[in-house]
Amino acid sequence: MLKVVLVGRPNVGKSTLFNRLVHSQKAIVNNQPGVTRDRKYGYGKLVDLEFILIDTAGINDFSKRSTEIKIREQSQLAIDDANIIFFVIDGREGVLPIEKSFAINLKKQNKPIVVLINKSEGSNGLIGLSESASLGFNKVIPISAEHGEGLPDLYDVLKEYFNSKIINIKQNETFSNIENSSIRVSVIGRPNTGKSTLLNNIIGENRLVTGSDAGITRDSIEIEWHYKNQTFCLIDTAGLRRKSKITKILEKYMVSDTLKSIKFSDICILLLDASQSIDKQDLTIARMIIGEGRGIIVGANKWDKVTDQNAIKNKIINQLEISLSQIKKIPIVFLSGFHNKGIEQLFDKILCVKKKLNNRITTGKLNRWLSVTLENNPPPLYKGRQNHIRYITQVNVKPPTFALFMSSPDDLPNSYKRFLLASIAKTFDLHGVPIRIMLRKGNNPYIKK
């Protein structure tokens, strides 16, 4: 499939255009320059043209900081990977010296280059259009990513490349979306727990920008990976700090993006820094994951830095059992993302949790369990009257969800509901995953009257 990369200075609207072409708010957009740091891939569509679109960080040749150098390396990798380059400039500011310098480097790539004069709505955008000739490119299109202007011209240019023999595109290649065919696994945790380093070592390449500074990752980045004939969509996310410490609007967007990743994942890896004690924020994040009904695996990272491993292991297990009592036996993997240890065990746990999340229990098995359970531990009386529990059936998966029919749902104590959930988990081997039970009033719905 044809790959198109967006390059340009910070804050010229690359992420806005990315979101418009992939028809989703996948990239964080903010007036602050330098929001995008990692290269971000998405499935773009323009009328009948389907392609892979790559968003990159803004070019900045002046900074020599380690993080900025790594960001530039990610942008160059994206350019090397692409078939077509969209060079985005700000039409209101015109062509700046750094863009002229960057244009010279782009010409050395020997790839089709299209200059997009963004923010060209109104007369202010004429500045960039009049100065664009100095860049030395033939194809120049004024657009407005925010308002959707100029997309028909962009379509015409892309169509030429689809039909030409300049770019080698497999005509029989079908458009697929890994979101629909893979296990979506998000790595969630506080800042600087090693999420990006772990994912880089899993896939075996420096795909994500890493560093000792906290908060390097901003966007949620999706990466396709394969293990034991199974496709995974691995998602790196921004670190979640305590709500009271979040003051900047950009960080609020980052948190919102991470929470969205949790919602649309199958399984979340809660990554802890094992060299430190479990923080209250770690438990808050775990409750978010469980509340969304997602599978949860605790990854105790930086295990190589722990000296008394037995004591720390017991401490983590005991703290999770006490603080997250709603799920018994949460899977825990002790690993080192930096040294690539514990990765295979982690993915075996993911496959196990995925199987449990999709587990369907027949109605016959459930009601045989219910009959024995009610005989040994009947529900407590309410105002001297018995609450008749008549029937149970599974109504959903991911997470396993059950409907329990009874004479008076409002009068069943929460303690007895928790007892039933614990008994289901134990009987049907659903430990370590969230399960839900809905109380319903009525008789057996499968008995014909």
CSV table of C-alpha atoms in Angstrom, one decimal:
chain,number,residue,atom,x,y,z
A,1,MET,CA,0.0,0.0,0.0
A,2,LEU,CA,1.2,3.5,-0.8
A,3,LYS,CA,2.7,5.4,2.1
A,4,VAL,CA,2.5,9.2,2.5
A,5,VAL,CA,4.5,11.1,5.0
A,6,LEU,CA,3.7,14.6,6.4
A,7,VAL,CA,6.8,16.7,7.1
A,8,GLY,CA,7.3,20.4,8.0
A,9,ARG,CA,8.0,22.9,10.8
A,10,PRO,CA,6.3,22.6,14.2
A,11,ASN,CA,2.7,24.0,14.4
A,12,VAL,CA,2.0,24.2,10.6
A,13,GLY,CA,-1.0,21.9,10.9
A,14,LYS,CA,0.4,18.4,10.1
A,15,SER,CA,-1.5,16.7,12.8
A,16,THR,CA,-4.7,18.5,11.9
A,17,LEU,CA,-4.3,17.3,8.3
A,18,PHE,CA,-3.5,13.8,9.6
A,19,ASN,CA,-6.7,13.6,11.6
A,20,ARG,CA,-8.8,14.8,8.6
A,21,LEU,CA,-7.3,12.3,6.2
A,22,VAL,CA,-7.6,9.3,8.6
A,23,HIS,CA,-11.1,10.5,9.6
A,24,SER,CA,-10.3,10.2,13.3
A,25,GLN,CA,-8.9,12.4,16.1
A,26,LYS,CA,-5.9,10.1,16.5
A,27,ALA,CA,-3.3,12.8,16.8
A,28,ILE,CA,-3.3,15.4,19.5
A,29,VAL,CA,-3.7,18.9,18.1
A,30,ASN,CA,-2.6,22.0,20.1
A,31,ASN,CA,-1.4,25.5,19.4
A,32,GLN,CA,1.8,24.7,21.3
A,33,PRO,CA,4.6,23.8,18.8
A,34,GLY,CA,6.3,20.4,19.1
A,35,VAL,CA,3.3,18.4,20.3
A,36,THR,CA,4.0,15.5,18.0
A,37,ARG,CA,7.2,13.6,18.8
A,38,ASP,CA,6.9,10.0,17.6
A,39,ARG,CA,6.0,9.1,14.0
A,40,LYS,CA,2.3,8.1,14.0
A,41,TYR,CA,0.7,5.8,11.4
A,42,GLY,CA,-2.9,5.8,10.2
A,43,TYR,CA,-5.0,4.5,7.4
A,44,GLY,CA,-5.9,7.5,5.2
A,45,LYS,CA,-8.7,7.7,2.8
A,46,LEU,CA,-9.5,10.4,0.2
A,47,VAL,CA,-12.6,9.6,-1.8
A,48,ASP,CA,-11.7,6.2,-3.3
A,49,LEU,CA,-7.9,6.4,-2.6
A,50,GLU,CA,-6.7,4.4,0.4
A,51,PHE,CA,-3.1,4.8,1.7
A,52,ILE,CA,-1.0,4.7,4.8
A,53,LEU,CA,-0.4,8.2,6.3
A,54,ILE,CA,2.5,9.0,8.6
A,55,ASP,CA,2.6,12.0,10.9
A,56,THR,CA,6.0,13.3,12.0
A,57,ALA,CA,7.4,15.7,14.5
A,58,GLY,CA,8.2,19.3,13.4
A,59,ILE,CA,11.6,19.8,11.9
A,60,ASN,CA,14.0,21.7,14.2
A,61,ASP,CA,17.7,21.6,13.2
A,62,PHE,CA,18.9,23.9,15.9
A,63,SER,CA,18.4,21.9,19.1
A,64,LYS,CA,21.2,19.5,20.0
A,65,ARG,CA,19.4,17.9,23.0
A,66,SER,CA,19.4,14.1,23.1
A,67,THR,CA,15.6,14.0,22.9
A,68,GLU,CA,15.4,16.4,19.9
A,69,ILE,CA,18.1,14.3,18.0
A,70,LYS,CA,16.0,11.2,18.6
A,71,ILE,CA,12.9,13.0,17.4
A,72,ARG,CA,14.7,14.0,14.1
A,73,GLU,CA,15.8,10.4,13.6
A,74,GLN,CA,12.2,9.2,13.9
A,75,SER,CA,11.1,11.8,11.2
A,76,GLN,CA,13.9,10.7,8.9
A,77,LEU,CA,12.9,7.0,9.3
A,78,ALA,CA,9.4,8.0,8.3
A,79,ILE,CA,10.7,9.8,5.2
A,80,ASP,CA,12.7,6.8,4.3
A,81,ASP,CA,9.7,4.5,4.7
A,82,ALA,CA,7.3,6.7,2.6
A,83,ASN,CA,6.6,6.7,-1.2
A,84,ILE,CA,5.4,10.3,-1.3
A,85,ILE,CA,6.3,13.3,0.8
A,86,PHE,CA,3.8,16.0,1.7
A,87,PHE,CA,5.9,19.1,2.7
A,88,VAL,CA,3.5,21.2,4.8
A,89,ILE,CA,4.2,25.0,5.3
A,90,ASP,CA,2.2,27.7,7.0
A,91,GLY,CA,0.6,29.9,4.3
A,92,ARG,CA,0.2,32.8,6.8
A,93,GLU,CA,3.9,32.9,7.7
A,94,GLY,CA,5.3,32.2,4.3
A,95,VAL,CA,8.5,30.3,3.5
A,96,LEU,CA,11.1,30.5,6.3
A,97,PRO,CA,14.9,29.9,5.9
A,98,ILE,CA,14.7,26.6,7.8
A,99,GLU,CA,12.2,25.4,5.2
A,100,LYS,CA,14.4,26.3,2.3
A,101,SER,CA,17.2,24.4,4.0
A,102,PHE,CA,14.9,21.4,4.6
A,103,ALA,CA,13.7,21.5,1.0
A,104,ILE,CA,17.3,21.0,-0.2
A,105,ASN,CA,17.5,17.8,1.9
A,106,LEU,CA,14.2,16.6,0.7
A,107,LYS,CA,15.2,16.8,-3.0
A,108,LYS,CA,18.0,14.3,-2.2
A,109,GLN,CA,15.4,11.7,-1.3
A,110,ASN,CA,14.5,11.2,-5.0
A,111,LYS,CA,10.8,10.8,-4.1
A,112,PRO,CA,7.7,12.7,-5.3
A,113,ILE,CA,7.2,15.8,-3.2
A,114,VAL,CA,4.0,17.9,-2.9
A,115,VAL,CA,4.1,21.2,-1.1
A,116,LEU,CA,0.9,21.9,0.9
A,117,ILE,CA,0.3,25.5,1.7
A,118,ASN,CA,-1.8,25.0,4.8
A,119,LYS,CA,-4.0,27.7,6.5
A,120,SER,CA,-4.7,29.2,3.1
A,121,GLU,CA,-8.3,30.1,3.8
A,122,GLY,CA,-8.8,33.8,3.2
A,123,SER,CA,-6.3,36.3,1.8
A,124,ASN,CA,-3.7,35.7,4.5
A,125,GLY,CA,-2.7,32.4,2.9
A,126,LEU,CA,-1.5,34.1,-0.2
A,127,ILE,CA,1.8,34.9,1.4
A,128,GLY,CA,2.9,31.3,1.5
A,129,LEU,CA,1.5,30.6,-2.0
A,130,SER,CA,3.5,33.5,-3.5
A,131,GLU,CA,6.8,32.5,-1.8
A,132,SER,CA,6.4,28.7,-2.5
A,133,ALA,CA,8.2,29.0,-5.8
A,134,SER,CA,11.5,29.6,-4.0
A,135,LEU,CA,11.4,26.0,-2.7
A,136,GLY,CA,11.8,24.7,-6.2
A,137,PHE,CA,9.0,22.1,-6.3
A,138,ASN,CA,6.5,21.7,-9.2
A,139,LYS,CA,3.5,20.6,-7.3
A,140,VAL,CA,2.1,23.2,-4.9
A,141,ILE,CA,-1.4,23.0,-3.4
A,142,PRO,CA,-3.1,25.6,-1.1
A,143,ILE,CA,-5.2,23.8,1.5
A,144,SER,CA,-6.9,24.3,4.8
A,145,ALA,CA,-6.7,21.2,6.9
A,146,GLU,CA,-9.0,22.7,9.5
A,147,HIS,CA,-11.8,23.6,7.1
A,148,GLY,CA,-11.2,20.9,4.5
A,149,GLU,CA,-10.4,23.2,1.6
A,150,GLY,CA,-8.1,22.2,-1.3
A,151,LEU,CA,-8.7,18.4,-0.8
A,152,PRO,CA,-10.1,18.0,-4.4
A,153,ASP,CA,-6.8,19.3,-5.8
A,154,LEU,CA,-4.9,17.0,-3.4
A,155,TYR,CA,-7.0,14.1,-4.6
A,156,ASP,CA,-6.1,14.8,-8.2
A,157,VAL,CA,-2.4,14.8,-7.4
A,158,LEU,CA,-2.6,11.6,-5.4
A,159,LYS,CA,-4.6,9.9,-8.2
A,160,GLU,CA,-1.8,10.6,-10.6
A,161,TYR,CA,0.7,8.8,-8.4
A,162,PHE,CA,-1.7,5.9,-7.9
A,163,ASN,CA,-2.0,5.5,-11.7
A,164,SER,CA,1.7,6.2,-12.6
A,165,LYS,CA,4.5,3.7,-12.8
A,166,ILE,CA,6.9,6.0,-10.9
A,167,ILE,CA,5.8,4.5,-7.6
A,168,ASN,CA,5.7,0.7,-7.2
A,169,ILE,CA,2.3,0.0,-5.7
A,170,LYS,CA,0.8,-3.5,-5.5
A,171,GLN,CA,-2.5,-3.2,-7.3
A,172,ASN,CA,-3.9,-6.3,-5.8
A,173,GLU,CA,-3.1,-5.4,-2.2
A,174,THR,CA,-6.2,-5.1,-0.2
A,175,PHE,CA,-6.8,-2.4,2.4
A,176,SER,CA,-7.0,-3.8,5.9
A,177,ASN,CA,-7.3,-2.4,9.4
A,178,ILE,CA,-5.3,-4.0,12.1
A,179,GLU,CA,-7.7,-2.6,14.7
A,180,ASN,CA,-10.3,-5.1,13.5
A,181,SER,CA,-8.1,-8.2,13.4
A,182,SER,CA,-5.6,-7.9,16.2
A,183,ILE,CA,-5.5,-8.0,20.0
A,184,ARG,CA,-5.2,-4.4,21.1
A,185,VAL,CA,-2.8,-4.1,24.0
A,186,SER,CA,-2.2,-0.7,25.7
A,187,VAL,CA,0.8,-0.1,28.0
A,188,ILE,CA,-0.5,2.2,30.7
A,189,GLY,CA,1.3,3.7,33.7
A,190,ARG,CA,2.7,6.7,35.4
A,191,PRO,CA,5.4,8.8,33.6
A,192,ASN,CA,8.9,7.4,33.3
A,193,THR,CA,8.0,3.8,34.1
A,194,GLY,CA,9.7,2.6,30.9
A,195,LYS,CA,6.7,2.1,28.6
A,196,SER,CA,8.4,3.3,25.4
A,197,THR,CA,11.6,1.4,26.2
A,198,LEU,CA,9.7,-1.8,26.8
A,199,LEU,CA,7.8,-1.5,23.4
A,200,ASN,CA,11.0,-0.7,21.5
A,201,ASN,CA,12.7,-3.8,22.9
A,202,ILE,CA,9.6,-6.0,22.1
A,203,ILE,CA,9.5,-5.0,18.5
A,204,GLY,CA,13.3,-4.9,18.2
A,205,GLU,CA,13.7,-1.3,16.9
A,206,ASN,CA,13.9,2.3,18.1
A,207,ARG,CA,10.3,3.0,17.0
A,208,LEU,CA,9.5,5.3,19.9
A,209,VAL,CA,11.4,8.3,21.3
A,210,THR,CA,12.8,7.4,24.8
A,211,GLY,CA,14.8,9.3,27.4
A,212,SER,CA,15.4,9.8,31.1
A,213,ASP,CA,13.0,12.8,31.2
A,214,ALA,CA,9.4,12.1,32.2
A,215,GLY,CA,6.6,12.9,29.8
A,216,ILE,CA,8.4,12.3,26.5
A,217,THR,CA,5.5,10.4,25.0
A,218,ARG,CA,2.5,12.6,24.2
A,219,ASP,CA,0.3,10.9,21.5
A,220,SER,CA,-0.9,7.3,21.8
A,221,ILE,CA,1.2,5.4,19.2
A,222,GLU,CA,0.0,2.1,17.7
A,223,ILE,CA,2.4,-0.5,16.4
A,224,GLU,CA,1.6,-3.7,14.6
A,225,TRP,CA,3.5,-6.8,15.9
A,226,HIS,CA,3.2,-10.6,15.6
A,227,TYR,CA,3.7,-13.3,18.2
A,228,LYS,CA,2.8,-17.0,17.9
A,229,ASN,CA,0.8,-16.4,14.7
A,230,GLN,CA,-1.3,-13.8,16.4
A,231,THR,CA,-1.3,-10.1,15.4
A,232,PHE,CA,-1.1,-7.5,18.1
A,233,CYS,CA,-1.7,-3.8,18.0
A,234,LEU,CA,0.6,-2.5,20.7
A,235,ILE,CA,-0.2,1.0,22.0
A,236,ASP,CA,2.3,3.3,23.7
A,237,THR,CA,0.6,5.9,25.8
A,238,ALA,CA,1.4,9.1,27.7
A,239,GLY,CA,2.1,8.7,31.4
A,240,LEU,CA,-0.8,9.4,33.8
A,241,ARG,CA,-0.1,11.8,36.7
A,242,ARG,CA,-2.4,12.6,39.5
A,243,LYS,CA,-5.3,14.8,38.5
A,244,SER,CA,-4.3,17.5,41.0
A,245,LYS,CA,-0.9,17.9,39.2
A,246,ILE,CA,-2.4,18.3,35.8
A,247,THR,CA,-2.6,22.0,35.0
A,248,LYS,CA,-1.6,22.5,31.4
A,249,ILE,CA,-4.1,22.1,28.6
A,250,LEU,CA,-1.7,19.9,26.6
A,251,GLU,CA,-1.4,17.4,29.4
A,252,LYS,CA,-5.1,17.3,29.7
A,253,TYR,CA,-5.3,16.3,26.0
A,254,MET,CA,-2.6,13.7,26.6
A,255,VAL,CA,-4.5,12.2,29.5
A,256,SER,CA,-7.7,12.2,27.4
A,257,ASP,CA,-5.9,10.4,24.6
A,258,THR,CA,-4.6,7.7,27.1
A,259,LEU,CA,-8.0,7.2,28.6
A,260,LYS,CA,-9.4,6.7,25.1
A,261,SER,CA,-6.7,4.1,24.4
A,262,ILE,CA,-7.9,2.2,27.6
A,263,LYS,CA,-11.5,2.3,26.3
A,264,PHE,CA,-10.6,0.9,22.9
A,265,SER,CA,-8.2,-1.8,24.1
A,266,ASP,CA,-8.7,-5.5,24.8
A,267,ILE,CA,-6.0,-5.7,27.4
A,268,CYS,CA,-4.0,-3.1,29.3
A,269,ILE,CA,-0.6,-3.7,30.8
A,270,LEU,CA,-0.3,-1.6,33.9
A,271,LEU,CA,3.5,-0.9,34.0
A,272,LEU,CA,5.0,-0.2,37.5
A,273,ASP,CA,8.5,0.8,38.4
A,274,ALA,CA,9.4,-2.2,40.6
A,275,SER,CA,12.3,-0.3,42.1
A,276,GLN,CA,9.8,2.0,43.7
A,277,SER,CA,6.8,1.2,45.9
A,278,ILE,CA,3.3,1.0,44.4
A,279,ASP,CA,1.9,4.5,44.2
A,280,LYS,CA,-1.7,5.5,44.9
A,281,GLN,CA,-1.8,6.6,41.3
A,282,ASP,CA,-0.9,3.1,40.1
A,283,LEU,CA,-4.0,1.8,41.9
A,284,THR,CA,-6.2,4.6,40.5
A,285,ILE,CA,-5.1,3.6,37.0
A,286,ALA,CA,-5.8,0.0,37.7
A,287,ARG,CA,-9.3,0.8,38.9
A,288,MET,CA,-9.8,2.8,35.6
A,289,ILE,CA,-8.9,-0.2,33.6
A,290,ILE,CA,-11.1,-2.6,35.6
A,291,GLY,CA,-14.0,0.0,35.4
A,292,GLU,CA,-13.8,-0.1,31.6
A,293,GLY,CA,-14.0,-3.9,31.7
A,294,ARG,CA,-10.6,-4.4,30.1
A,295,GLY,CA,-8.2,-7.2,30.8
A,296,ILE,CA,-5.4,-6.2,33.1
A,297,ILE,CA,-1.9,-7.5,33.5
A,298,VAL,CA,0.5,-5.8,36.0
A,299,GLY,CA,4.0,-5.5,34.6
A,300,ALA,CA,6.6,-4.9,37.3
A,301,ASN,CA,9.3,-3.2,35.2
A,302,LYS,CA,12.9,-2.4,35.9
A,303,TRP,CA,13.1,-5.7,37.8
A,304,ASP,CA,16.9,-5.8,37.2
A,305,LYS,CA,17.2,-2.8,39.6
A,306,VAL,CA,15.5,-4.6,42.5
A,307,THR,CA,18.0,-6.1,45.0
A,308,ASP,CA,15.7,-8.0,47.4
A,309,GLN,CA,13.4,-9.5,44.8
A,310,ASN,CA,11.5,-12.0,47.0
A,311,ALA,CA,10.5,-9.3,49.5
A,312,ILE,CA,9.4,-6.8,46.7
A,313,LYS,CA,7.5,-9.6,44.9
A,314,ASN,CA,5.5,-10.5,48.0
A,315,LYS,CA,4.9,-6.9,48.8
A,316,ILE,CA,3.5,-6.2,45.3
A,317,ILE,CA,1.3,-9.3,45.3
A,318,ASN,CA,-0.1,-8.5,48.8
A,319,GLN,CA,-0.8,-4.9,48.0
A,320,LEU,CA,-2.7,-5.7,44.8
A,321,GLU,CA,-4.8,-8.4,46.6
A,322,ILE,CA,-5.7,-5.9,49.3
A,323,SER,CA,-6.2,-2.8,47.2
A,324,LEU,CA,-7.8,-4.4,44.1
A,325,SER,CA,-9.9,-7.0,45.8
A,326,GLN,CA,-12.6,-6.8,43.1
A,327,ILE,CA,-10.4,-9.0,40.9
A,328,LYS,CA,-8.6,-12.0,42.5
A,329,LYS,CA,-5.2,-13.2,41.2
A,330,ILE,CA,-4.4,-10.4,38.8
A,331,PRO,CA,-1.6,-11.7,36.5
A,332,ILE,CA,1.8,-10.2,37.4
A,333,VAL,CA,4.9,-10.3,35.2
A,334,PHE,CA,8.3,-9.3,36.6
A,335,LEU,CA,10.3,-8.0,33.7
A,336,SER,CA,13.0,-5.7,32.5
A,337,GLY,CA,12.1,-3.8,29.3
A,338,PHE,CA,15.6,-2.4,29.0
A,339,HIS,CA,17.2,-5.9,29.1
A,340,ASN,CA,14.4,-7.6,27.2
A,341,LYS,CA,13.6,-10.0,30.0
A,342,GLY,CA,10.2,-11.4,30.8
A,343,ILE,CA,8.7,-10.5,27.3
A,344,GLU,CA,7.7,-14.0,26.3
A,345,GLN,CA,6.0,-14.6,29.7
A,346,LEU,CA,4.2,-11.3,29.3
A,347,PHE,CA,2.7,-12.2,25.9
A,348,ASP,CA,1.8,-15.7,27.1
A,349,LYS,CA,-0.2,-14.0,29.9
A,350,ILE,CA,-1.8,-11.7,27.3
A,351,LEU,CA,-3.0,-14.6,25.2
A,352,CYS,CA,-4.3,-16.3,28.4
A,353,VAL,CA,-6.3,-13.2,29.5
A,354,LYS,CA,-7.6,-12.7,26.0
A,355,LYS,CA,-9.0,-16.3,26.0
A,356,LYS,CA,-10.7,-15.7,29.4
A,357,LEU,CA,-12.2,-12.4,28.2
A,358,ASN,CA,-13.8,-14.2,25.2
A,359,ASN,CA,-14.9,-17.2,27.3
A,360,ARG,CA,-18.6,-18.2,26.8
A,361,ILE,CA,-20.2,-20.5,29.4
A,362,THR,CA,-23.3,-22.5,28.3
A,363,THR,CA,-26.5,-21.7,30.1
A,364,GLY,CA,-26.8,-25.3,31.2
A,365,LYS,CA,-23.5,-25.1,33.1
A,366,LEU,CA,-24.3,-21.8,34.6
A,367,ASN,CA,-27.7,-22.9,36.0
A,368,ARG,CA,-26.2,-26.2,37.4
A,369,TRP,CA,-23.7,-24.0,39.2
A,370,LEU,CA,-26.4,-21.7,40.4
A,371,SER,CA,-28.5,-24.5,41.7
A,372,VAL,CA,-25.7,-25.9,43.8
A,373,THR,CA,-24.6,-22.4,45.0
A,374,LEU,CA,-28.1,-21.4,46.1
A,375,GLU,CA,-28.6,-24.7,48.0
A,376,ASN,CA,-25.4,-24.3,49.9
A,377,ASN,CA,-25.5,-20.5,50.3
A,378,PRO,CA,-29.0,-19.1,49.8
A,379,PRO,CA,-29.5,-15.3,49.6
A,380,PRO,CA,-30.4,-13.6,52.8
A,381,LEU,CA,-34.0,-12.9,53.7
A,382,TYR,CA,-35.3,-9.4,53.1
A,383,LYS,CA,-38.0,-8.3,55.6
A,384,GLY,CA,-38.6,-11.9,56.4
A,385,ARG,CA,-39.3,-12.8,52.8
A,386,GLN,CA,-37.2,-15.0,50.5
A,387,ASN,CA,-35.7,-13.4,47.4
A,388,HIS,CA,-36.1,-16.1,44.7
A,389,ILE,CA,-33.2,-16.3,42.3
A,390,ARG,CA,-34.5,-18.3,39.3
A,391,TYR,CA,-32.1,-18.2,36.4
A,392,ILE,CA,-28.8,-17.0,35.0
A,393,THR,CA,-27.3,-16.7,31.5
A,394,GLN,CA,-24.3,-15.1,29.9
A,395,VAL,CA,-25.2,-12.1,27.8
A,396,ASN,CA,-21.8,-10.8,26.6
A,397,VAL,CA,-18.0,-11.2,26.5
A,398,LYS,CA,-15.1,-8.8,26.8
A,399,PRO,CA,-15.7,-8.8,29.8
A,400,PRO,CA,-17.8,-11.8,30.6
A,401,THR,CA,-21.2,-10.5,31.6
A,402,PHE,CA,-24.1,-12.4,33.1
A,403,ALA,CA,-27.8,-11.7,33.7
A,404,LEU,CA,-29.3,-13.0,36.9
A,405,PHE,CA,-33.1,-13.2,37.1
A,406,MET,CA,-34.9,-12.9,40.4
A,407,SER,CA,-38.0,-11.8,42.2
A,408,SER,CA,-36.6,-8.6,43.7
A,409,PRO,CA,-33.2,-7.4,42.3
A,410,ASP,CA,-33.2,-4.2,44.4
A,411,ASP,CA,-33.2,-6.2,47.6
A,412,LEU,CA,-30.2,-8.4,46.9
A,413,PRO,CA,-27.3,-7.2,49.1
A,414,ASN,CA,-24.1,-6.1,47.4
A,415,SER,CA,-22.2,-8.6,49.6
A,416,TYR,CA,-24.1,-11.5,48.1
A,417,LYS,CA,-23.6,-10.2,44.6
A,418,ARG,CA,-19.8,-10.1,45.3
A,419,PHE,CA,-20.1,-13.6,46.6
A,420,LEU,CA,-21.7,-14.8,43.4
A,421,LEU,CA,-19.0,-13.1,41.2
A,422,ALA,CA,-16.2,-14.7,43.2
A,423,SER,CA,-17.9,-18.1,42.9
A,424,ILE,CA,-18.3,-17.7,39.1
A,425,ALA,CA,-14.6,-16.7,38.8
A,426,LYS,CA,-13.5,-19.7,40.9
A,427,THR,CA,-15.8,-22.3,39.3
A,428,PHE,CA,-15.2,-21.3,35.6
A,429,ASP,CA,-11.5,-20.2,35.9
A,430,LEU,CA,-12.2,-16.5,35.3
A,431,HIS,CA,-9.7,-15.3,37.9
A,432,GLY,CA,-7.7,-12.2,36.8
A,433,VAL,CA,-10.3,-10.7,34.5
A,434,PRO,CA,-13.2,-8.3,35.3
A,435,ILE,CA,-16.6,-10.0,35.2
A,436,ARG,CA,-20.0,-8.4,35.6
A,437,ILE,CA,-23.4,-9.5,36.7
A,438,MET,CA,-26.6,-7.7,36.0
A,439,LEU,CA,-29.7,-8.2,38.2
A,440,ARG,CA,-33.0,-8.5,36.4
A,441,LYS,CA,-36.5,-8.9,37.6
A,442,GLY,CA,-38.6,-11.7,36.1
A,443,ASN,CA,-39.1,-15.4,35.5
A,444,ASN,CA,-37.0,-17.6,33.2
A,445,PRO,CA,-37.2,-15.8,29.8
A,446,TYR,CA,-36.6,-19.1,28.0
A,447,ILE,CA,-39.8,-20.8,29.4
A,448,LYS,CA,-42.7,-20.5,26.9
A,449,LYS,CA,-45.9,-19.5,28.6
